[in-house]
PDB file of C-alpha atoms in Angstrom:
ATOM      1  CA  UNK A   3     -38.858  34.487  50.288  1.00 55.00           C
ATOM      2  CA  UNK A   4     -41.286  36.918  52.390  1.00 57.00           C
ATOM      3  CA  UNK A   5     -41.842  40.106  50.851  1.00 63.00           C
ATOM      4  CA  UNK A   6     -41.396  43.378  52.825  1.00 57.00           C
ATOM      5  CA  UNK A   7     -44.792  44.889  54.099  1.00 47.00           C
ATOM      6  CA  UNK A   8     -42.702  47.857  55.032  1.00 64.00           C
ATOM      7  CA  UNK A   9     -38.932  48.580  56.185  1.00 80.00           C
ATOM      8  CA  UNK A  10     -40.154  48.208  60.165  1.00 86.00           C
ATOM      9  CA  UNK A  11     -38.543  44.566  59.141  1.00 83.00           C
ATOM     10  CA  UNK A  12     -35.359  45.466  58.085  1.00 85.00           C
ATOM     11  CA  UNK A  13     -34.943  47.452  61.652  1.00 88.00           C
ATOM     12  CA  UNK A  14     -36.436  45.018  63.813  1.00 89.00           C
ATOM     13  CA  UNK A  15     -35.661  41.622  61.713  1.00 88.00           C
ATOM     14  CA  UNK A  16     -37.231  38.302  63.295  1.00 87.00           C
ATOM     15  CA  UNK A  17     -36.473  35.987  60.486  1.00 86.00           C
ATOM     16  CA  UNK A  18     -33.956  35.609  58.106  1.00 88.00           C
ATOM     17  CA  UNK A  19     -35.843  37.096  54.958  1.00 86.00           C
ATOM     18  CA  UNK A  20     -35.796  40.312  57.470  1.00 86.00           C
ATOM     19  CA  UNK A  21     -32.084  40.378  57.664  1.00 88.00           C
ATOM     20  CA  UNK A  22     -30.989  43.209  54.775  1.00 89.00           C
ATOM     21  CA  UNK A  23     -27.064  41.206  54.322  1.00 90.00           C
ATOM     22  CA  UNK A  24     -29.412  38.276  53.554  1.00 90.00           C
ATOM     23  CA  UNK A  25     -31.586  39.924  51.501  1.00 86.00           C
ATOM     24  CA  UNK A  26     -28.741  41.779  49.677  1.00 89.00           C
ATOM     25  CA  UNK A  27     -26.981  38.507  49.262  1.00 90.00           C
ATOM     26  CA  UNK A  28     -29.481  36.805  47.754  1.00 88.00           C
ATOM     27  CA  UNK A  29     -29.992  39.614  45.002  1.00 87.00           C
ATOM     28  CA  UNK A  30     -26.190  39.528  44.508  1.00 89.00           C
ATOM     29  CA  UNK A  31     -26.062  35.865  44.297  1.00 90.00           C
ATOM     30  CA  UNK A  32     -28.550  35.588  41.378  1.00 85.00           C
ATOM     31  CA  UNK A  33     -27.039  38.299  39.486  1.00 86.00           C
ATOM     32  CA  UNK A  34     -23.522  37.001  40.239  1.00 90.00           C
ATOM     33  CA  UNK A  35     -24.607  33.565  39.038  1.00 90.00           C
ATOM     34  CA  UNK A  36     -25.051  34.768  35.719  1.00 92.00           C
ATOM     35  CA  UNK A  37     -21.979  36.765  35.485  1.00 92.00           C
ATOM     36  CA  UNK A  38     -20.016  33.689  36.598  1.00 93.00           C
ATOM     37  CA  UNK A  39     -21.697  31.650  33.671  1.00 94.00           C
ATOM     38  CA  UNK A  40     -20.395  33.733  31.527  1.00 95.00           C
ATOM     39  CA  UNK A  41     -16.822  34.081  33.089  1.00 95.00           C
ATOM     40  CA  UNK A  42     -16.380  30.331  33.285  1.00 95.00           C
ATOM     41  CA  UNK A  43     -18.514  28.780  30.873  1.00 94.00           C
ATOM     42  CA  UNK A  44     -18.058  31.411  27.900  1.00 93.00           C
ATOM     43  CA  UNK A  45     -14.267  32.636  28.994  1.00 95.00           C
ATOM     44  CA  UNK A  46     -12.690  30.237  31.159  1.00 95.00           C
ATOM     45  CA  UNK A  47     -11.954  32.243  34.136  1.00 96.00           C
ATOM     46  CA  UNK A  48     -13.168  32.239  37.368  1.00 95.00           C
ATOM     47  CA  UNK A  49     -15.398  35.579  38.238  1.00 92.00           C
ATOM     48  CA  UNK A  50     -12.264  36.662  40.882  1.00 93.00           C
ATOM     49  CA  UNK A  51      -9.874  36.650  37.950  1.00 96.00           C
ATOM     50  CA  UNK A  52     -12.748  39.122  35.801  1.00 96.00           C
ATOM     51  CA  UNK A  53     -12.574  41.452  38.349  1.00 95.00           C
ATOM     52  CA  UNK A  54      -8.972  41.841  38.376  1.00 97.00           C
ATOM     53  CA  UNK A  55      -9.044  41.716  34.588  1.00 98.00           C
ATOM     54  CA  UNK A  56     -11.890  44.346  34.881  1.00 97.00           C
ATOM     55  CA  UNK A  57      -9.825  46.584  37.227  1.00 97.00           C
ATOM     56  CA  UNK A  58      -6.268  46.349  35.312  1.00 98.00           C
ATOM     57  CA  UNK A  59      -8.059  47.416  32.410  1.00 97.00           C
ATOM     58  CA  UNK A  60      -9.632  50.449  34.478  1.00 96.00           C
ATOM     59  CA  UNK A  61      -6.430  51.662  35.884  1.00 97.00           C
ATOM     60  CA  UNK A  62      -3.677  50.146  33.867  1.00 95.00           C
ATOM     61  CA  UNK A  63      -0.764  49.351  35.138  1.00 95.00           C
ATOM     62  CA  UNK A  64      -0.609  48.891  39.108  1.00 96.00           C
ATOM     63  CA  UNK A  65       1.203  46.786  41.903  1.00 94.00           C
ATOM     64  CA  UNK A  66      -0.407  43.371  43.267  1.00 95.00           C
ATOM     65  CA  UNK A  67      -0.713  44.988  46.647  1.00 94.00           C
ATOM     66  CA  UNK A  68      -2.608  47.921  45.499  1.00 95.00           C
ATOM     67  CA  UNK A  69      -4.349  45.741  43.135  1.00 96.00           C
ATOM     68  CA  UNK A  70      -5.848  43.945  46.512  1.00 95.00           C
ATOM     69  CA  UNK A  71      -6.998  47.328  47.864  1.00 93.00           C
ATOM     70  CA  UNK A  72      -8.593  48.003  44.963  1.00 93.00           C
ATOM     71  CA  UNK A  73     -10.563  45.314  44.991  1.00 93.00           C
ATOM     72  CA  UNK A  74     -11.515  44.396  48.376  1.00 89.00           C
ATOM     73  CA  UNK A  75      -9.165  41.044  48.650  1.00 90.00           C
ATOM     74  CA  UNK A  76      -6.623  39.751  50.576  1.00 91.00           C
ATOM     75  CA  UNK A  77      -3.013  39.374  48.989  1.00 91.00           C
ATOM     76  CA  UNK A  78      -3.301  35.600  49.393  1.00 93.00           C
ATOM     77  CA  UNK A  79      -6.778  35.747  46.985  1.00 92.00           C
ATOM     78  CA  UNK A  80      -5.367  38.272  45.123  1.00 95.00           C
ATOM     79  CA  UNK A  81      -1.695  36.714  44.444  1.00 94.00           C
ATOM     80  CA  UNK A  82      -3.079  33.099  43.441  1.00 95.00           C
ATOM     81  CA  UNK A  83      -5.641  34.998  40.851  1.00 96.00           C
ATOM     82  CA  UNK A  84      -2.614  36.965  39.322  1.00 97.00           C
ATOM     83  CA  UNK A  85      -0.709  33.997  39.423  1.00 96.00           C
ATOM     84  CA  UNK A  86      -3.292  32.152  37.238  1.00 96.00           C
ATOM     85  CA  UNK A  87      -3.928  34.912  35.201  1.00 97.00           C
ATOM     86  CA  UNK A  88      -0.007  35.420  34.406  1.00 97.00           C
ATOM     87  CA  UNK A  89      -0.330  31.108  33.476  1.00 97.00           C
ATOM     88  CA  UNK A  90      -3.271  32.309  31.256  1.00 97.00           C
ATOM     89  CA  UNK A  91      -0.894  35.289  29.494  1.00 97.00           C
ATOM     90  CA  UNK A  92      -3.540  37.394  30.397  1.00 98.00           C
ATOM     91  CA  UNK A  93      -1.298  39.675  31.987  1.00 97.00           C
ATOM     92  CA  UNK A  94       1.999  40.952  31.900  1.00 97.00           C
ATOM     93  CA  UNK A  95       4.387  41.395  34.660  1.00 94.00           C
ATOM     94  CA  UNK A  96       7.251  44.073  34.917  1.00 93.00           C
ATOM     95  CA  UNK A  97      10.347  44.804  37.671  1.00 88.00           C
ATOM     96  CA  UNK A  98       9.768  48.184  38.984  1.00 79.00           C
ATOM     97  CA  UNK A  99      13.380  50.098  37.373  1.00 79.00           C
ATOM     98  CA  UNK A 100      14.148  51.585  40.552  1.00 82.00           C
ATOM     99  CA  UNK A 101      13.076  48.823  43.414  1.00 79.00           C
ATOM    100  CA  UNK A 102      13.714  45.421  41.625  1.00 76.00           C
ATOM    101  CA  UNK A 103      11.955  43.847  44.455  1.00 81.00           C
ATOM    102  CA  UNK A 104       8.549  45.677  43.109  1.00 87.00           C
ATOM    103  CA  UNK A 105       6.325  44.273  40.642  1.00 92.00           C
ATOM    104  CA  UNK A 106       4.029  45.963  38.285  1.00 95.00           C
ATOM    105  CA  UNK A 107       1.071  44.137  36.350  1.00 97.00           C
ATOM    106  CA  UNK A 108      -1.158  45.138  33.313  1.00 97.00           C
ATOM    107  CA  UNK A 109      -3.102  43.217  31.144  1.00 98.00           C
ATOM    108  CA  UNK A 110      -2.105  42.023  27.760  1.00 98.00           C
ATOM    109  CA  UNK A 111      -2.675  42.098  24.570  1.00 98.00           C
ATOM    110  CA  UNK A 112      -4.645  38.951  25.393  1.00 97.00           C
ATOM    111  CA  UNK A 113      -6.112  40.167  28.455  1.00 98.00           C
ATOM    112  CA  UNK A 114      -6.941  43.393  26.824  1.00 98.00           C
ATOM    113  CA  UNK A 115      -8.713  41.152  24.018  1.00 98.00           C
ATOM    114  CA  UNK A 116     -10.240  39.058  26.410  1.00 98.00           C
ATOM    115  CA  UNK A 117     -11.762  42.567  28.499  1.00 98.00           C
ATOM    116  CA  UNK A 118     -13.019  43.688  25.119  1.00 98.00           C
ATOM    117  CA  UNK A 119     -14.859  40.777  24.295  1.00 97.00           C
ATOM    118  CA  UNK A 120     -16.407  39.790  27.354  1.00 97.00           C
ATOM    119  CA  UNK A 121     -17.466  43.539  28.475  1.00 97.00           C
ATOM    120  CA  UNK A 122     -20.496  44.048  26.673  1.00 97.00           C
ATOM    121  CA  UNK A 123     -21.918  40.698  27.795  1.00 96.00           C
ATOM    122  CA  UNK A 124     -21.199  41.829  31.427  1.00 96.00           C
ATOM    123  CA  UNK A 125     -22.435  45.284  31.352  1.00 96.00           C
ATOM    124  CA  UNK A 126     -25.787  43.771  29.144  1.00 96.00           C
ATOM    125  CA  UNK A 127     -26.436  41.613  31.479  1.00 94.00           C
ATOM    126  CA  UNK A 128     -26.100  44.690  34.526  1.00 92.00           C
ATOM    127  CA  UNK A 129     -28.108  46.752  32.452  1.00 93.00           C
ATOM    128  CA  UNK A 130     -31.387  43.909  32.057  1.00 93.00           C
ATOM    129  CA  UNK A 131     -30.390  43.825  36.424  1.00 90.00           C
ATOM    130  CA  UNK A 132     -31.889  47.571  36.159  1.00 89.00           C
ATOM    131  CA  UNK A 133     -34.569  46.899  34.277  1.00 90.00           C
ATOM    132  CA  UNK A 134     -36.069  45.186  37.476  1.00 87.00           C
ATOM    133  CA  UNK A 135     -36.671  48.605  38.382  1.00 89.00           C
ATOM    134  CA  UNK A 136     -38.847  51.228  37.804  1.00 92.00           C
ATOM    135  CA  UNK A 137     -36.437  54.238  35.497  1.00 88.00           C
ATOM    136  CA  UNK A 138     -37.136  56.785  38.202  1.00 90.00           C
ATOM    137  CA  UNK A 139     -36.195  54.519  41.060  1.00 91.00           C
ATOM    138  CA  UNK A 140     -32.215  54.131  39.493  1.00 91.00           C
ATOM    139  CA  UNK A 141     -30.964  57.137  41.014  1.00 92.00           C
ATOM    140  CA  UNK A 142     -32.272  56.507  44.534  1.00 93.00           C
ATOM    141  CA  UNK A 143     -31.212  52.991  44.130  1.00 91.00           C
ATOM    142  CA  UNK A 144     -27.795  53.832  43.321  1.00 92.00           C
ATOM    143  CA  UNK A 145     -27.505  56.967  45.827  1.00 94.00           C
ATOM    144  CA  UNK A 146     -28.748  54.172  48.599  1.00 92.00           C
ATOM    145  CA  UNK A 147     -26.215  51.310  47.459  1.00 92.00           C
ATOM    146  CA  UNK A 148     -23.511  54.326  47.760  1.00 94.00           C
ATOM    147  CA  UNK A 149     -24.651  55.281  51.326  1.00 95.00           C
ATOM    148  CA  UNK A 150     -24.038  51.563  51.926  1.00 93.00           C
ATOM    149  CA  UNK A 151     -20.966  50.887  51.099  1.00 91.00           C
ATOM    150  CA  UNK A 152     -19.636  53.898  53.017  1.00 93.00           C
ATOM    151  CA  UNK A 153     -21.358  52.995  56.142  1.00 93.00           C
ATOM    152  CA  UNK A 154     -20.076  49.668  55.552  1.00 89.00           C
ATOM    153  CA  UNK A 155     -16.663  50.898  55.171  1.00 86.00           C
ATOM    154  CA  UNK A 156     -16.990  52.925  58.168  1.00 89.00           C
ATOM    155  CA  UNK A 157     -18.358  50.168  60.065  1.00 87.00           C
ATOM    156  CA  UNK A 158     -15.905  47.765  58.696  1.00 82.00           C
ATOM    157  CA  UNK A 159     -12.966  50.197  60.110  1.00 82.00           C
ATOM    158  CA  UNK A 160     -14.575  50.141  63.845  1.00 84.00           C
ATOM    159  CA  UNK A 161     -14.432  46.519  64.059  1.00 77.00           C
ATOM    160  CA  UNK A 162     -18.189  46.254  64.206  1.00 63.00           C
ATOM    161  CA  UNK A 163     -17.174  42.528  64.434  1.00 67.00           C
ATOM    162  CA  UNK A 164     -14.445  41.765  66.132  1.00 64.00           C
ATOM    163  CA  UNK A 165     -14.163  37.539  65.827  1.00 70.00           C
ATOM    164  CA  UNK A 166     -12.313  36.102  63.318  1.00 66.00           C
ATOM    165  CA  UNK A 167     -12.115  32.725  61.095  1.00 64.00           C
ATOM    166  CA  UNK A 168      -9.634  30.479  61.596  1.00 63.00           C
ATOM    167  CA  UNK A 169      -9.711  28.901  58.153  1.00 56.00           C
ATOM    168  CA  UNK A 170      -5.813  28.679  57.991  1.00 58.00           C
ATOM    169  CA  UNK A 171      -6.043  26.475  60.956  1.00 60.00           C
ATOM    170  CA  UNK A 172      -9.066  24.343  59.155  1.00 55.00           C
ATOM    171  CA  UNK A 173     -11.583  26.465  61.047  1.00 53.00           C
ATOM    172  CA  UNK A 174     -15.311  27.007  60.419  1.00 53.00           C
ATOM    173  CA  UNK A 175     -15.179  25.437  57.293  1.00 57.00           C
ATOM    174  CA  UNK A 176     -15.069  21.944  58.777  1.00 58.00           C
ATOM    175  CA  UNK A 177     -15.697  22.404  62.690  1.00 60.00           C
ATOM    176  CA  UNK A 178     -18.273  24.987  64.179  1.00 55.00           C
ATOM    177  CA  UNK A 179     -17.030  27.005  67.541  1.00 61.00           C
ATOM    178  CA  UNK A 180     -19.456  25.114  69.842  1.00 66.00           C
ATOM    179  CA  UNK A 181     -18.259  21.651  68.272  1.00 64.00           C
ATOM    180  CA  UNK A 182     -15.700  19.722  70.939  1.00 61.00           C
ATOM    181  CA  UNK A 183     -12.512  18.421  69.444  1.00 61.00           C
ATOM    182  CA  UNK A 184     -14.006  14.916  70.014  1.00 61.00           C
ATOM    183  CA  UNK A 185     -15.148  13.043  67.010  1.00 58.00           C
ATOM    184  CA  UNK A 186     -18.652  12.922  67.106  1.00 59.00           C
ATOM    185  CA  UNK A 187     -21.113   9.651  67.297  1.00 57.00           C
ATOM    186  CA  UNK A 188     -22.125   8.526  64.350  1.00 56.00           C
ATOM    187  CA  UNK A 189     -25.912   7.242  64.867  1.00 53.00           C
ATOM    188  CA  UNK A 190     -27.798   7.245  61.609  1.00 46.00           C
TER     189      UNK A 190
END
């Protein structure tokens, strides 16, 4: 990995250590790693089912749908997660009184067990993340990551990228756009 003489990289990349998604993913990826470790290997859920966990216990009681929004997934992701978690008992699910067809979640008792435990090993390990930088560099770095995610939002909302995957119809995961439907030549 190349480090940055200067930010003239991040505005006219030419390699892929110039890219700042790249470089962004990378830092995320290493932290993440270590969060998932924990999830999995200390907990025995995936790091998808700690954030919902993490967000029920922030707001409660809520529906799937708004659950999704909340986090950033699709109700597909975010339905086979609360599925799992409801095998695990680590949440509850209740019939809305007034629309049967309406379900609420929250954690429980379990869940809310589970939260407590694993917290302080998740926010340690996002406070020793900080400690990579200077003290008086935290509030720019946050202020930054903030301006981010807005202008990601905002970019996100314009369609700043208008294809989309086909992975429903066994897209890019297996077959790349510029690959014919032929099976190729095997010559190795």
């Amino acid at each position: 990995m190349r480090a940055f003489p200067d930010t003239t990289a991040l505005r006219d990349p030419r390699a892929l250590d110039d890219l700042l998604l790249y470089r962004l993913w990378r830092a995320m990826r290493a932290g993440s790693g270590m969060a998932t470790r924990i999830a999995e290997g200390g907990f025995g859920i995936t790091h998808r089912e700690w954030g919902m966990i993490g967000m029920l216990a922030q707001v409660g009681e809520i529906g799937p749908s708004a659950l999704a929004v909340q986090l950033q997934l699709d109700r597909v992701r975010t339905s086979r997660g609360l599925r799992s978690l409801f095998e695990k008992r680590l949440i509850e699910r209740r019939q809305d009184s007034e629309d049967r067809r309406e379900v609420h979640v929250r954690l429980s008792e379990t869940g809310r067990q589970l939260f407590d435990d694993m917290f302080p090993r998740i926010s340690a390990l996002n406070i020793d993340l900080l400690e990579g930088l200077d003290a008086e560099n935290h509030d720019t770095f946050l202020q930054c990551l903030r301006e981010l995610e807005l202008h990601s939002t905002a970019l996100n909302a314009r369609f700043a990228a208008s294809e989309k995957s086909e992975r429903r119809l066994d897209g890019t995961r297996h077959r790349w756009s510029g690959q014919s439907n032929e099976s190729p030549r095997r010559h190795f």
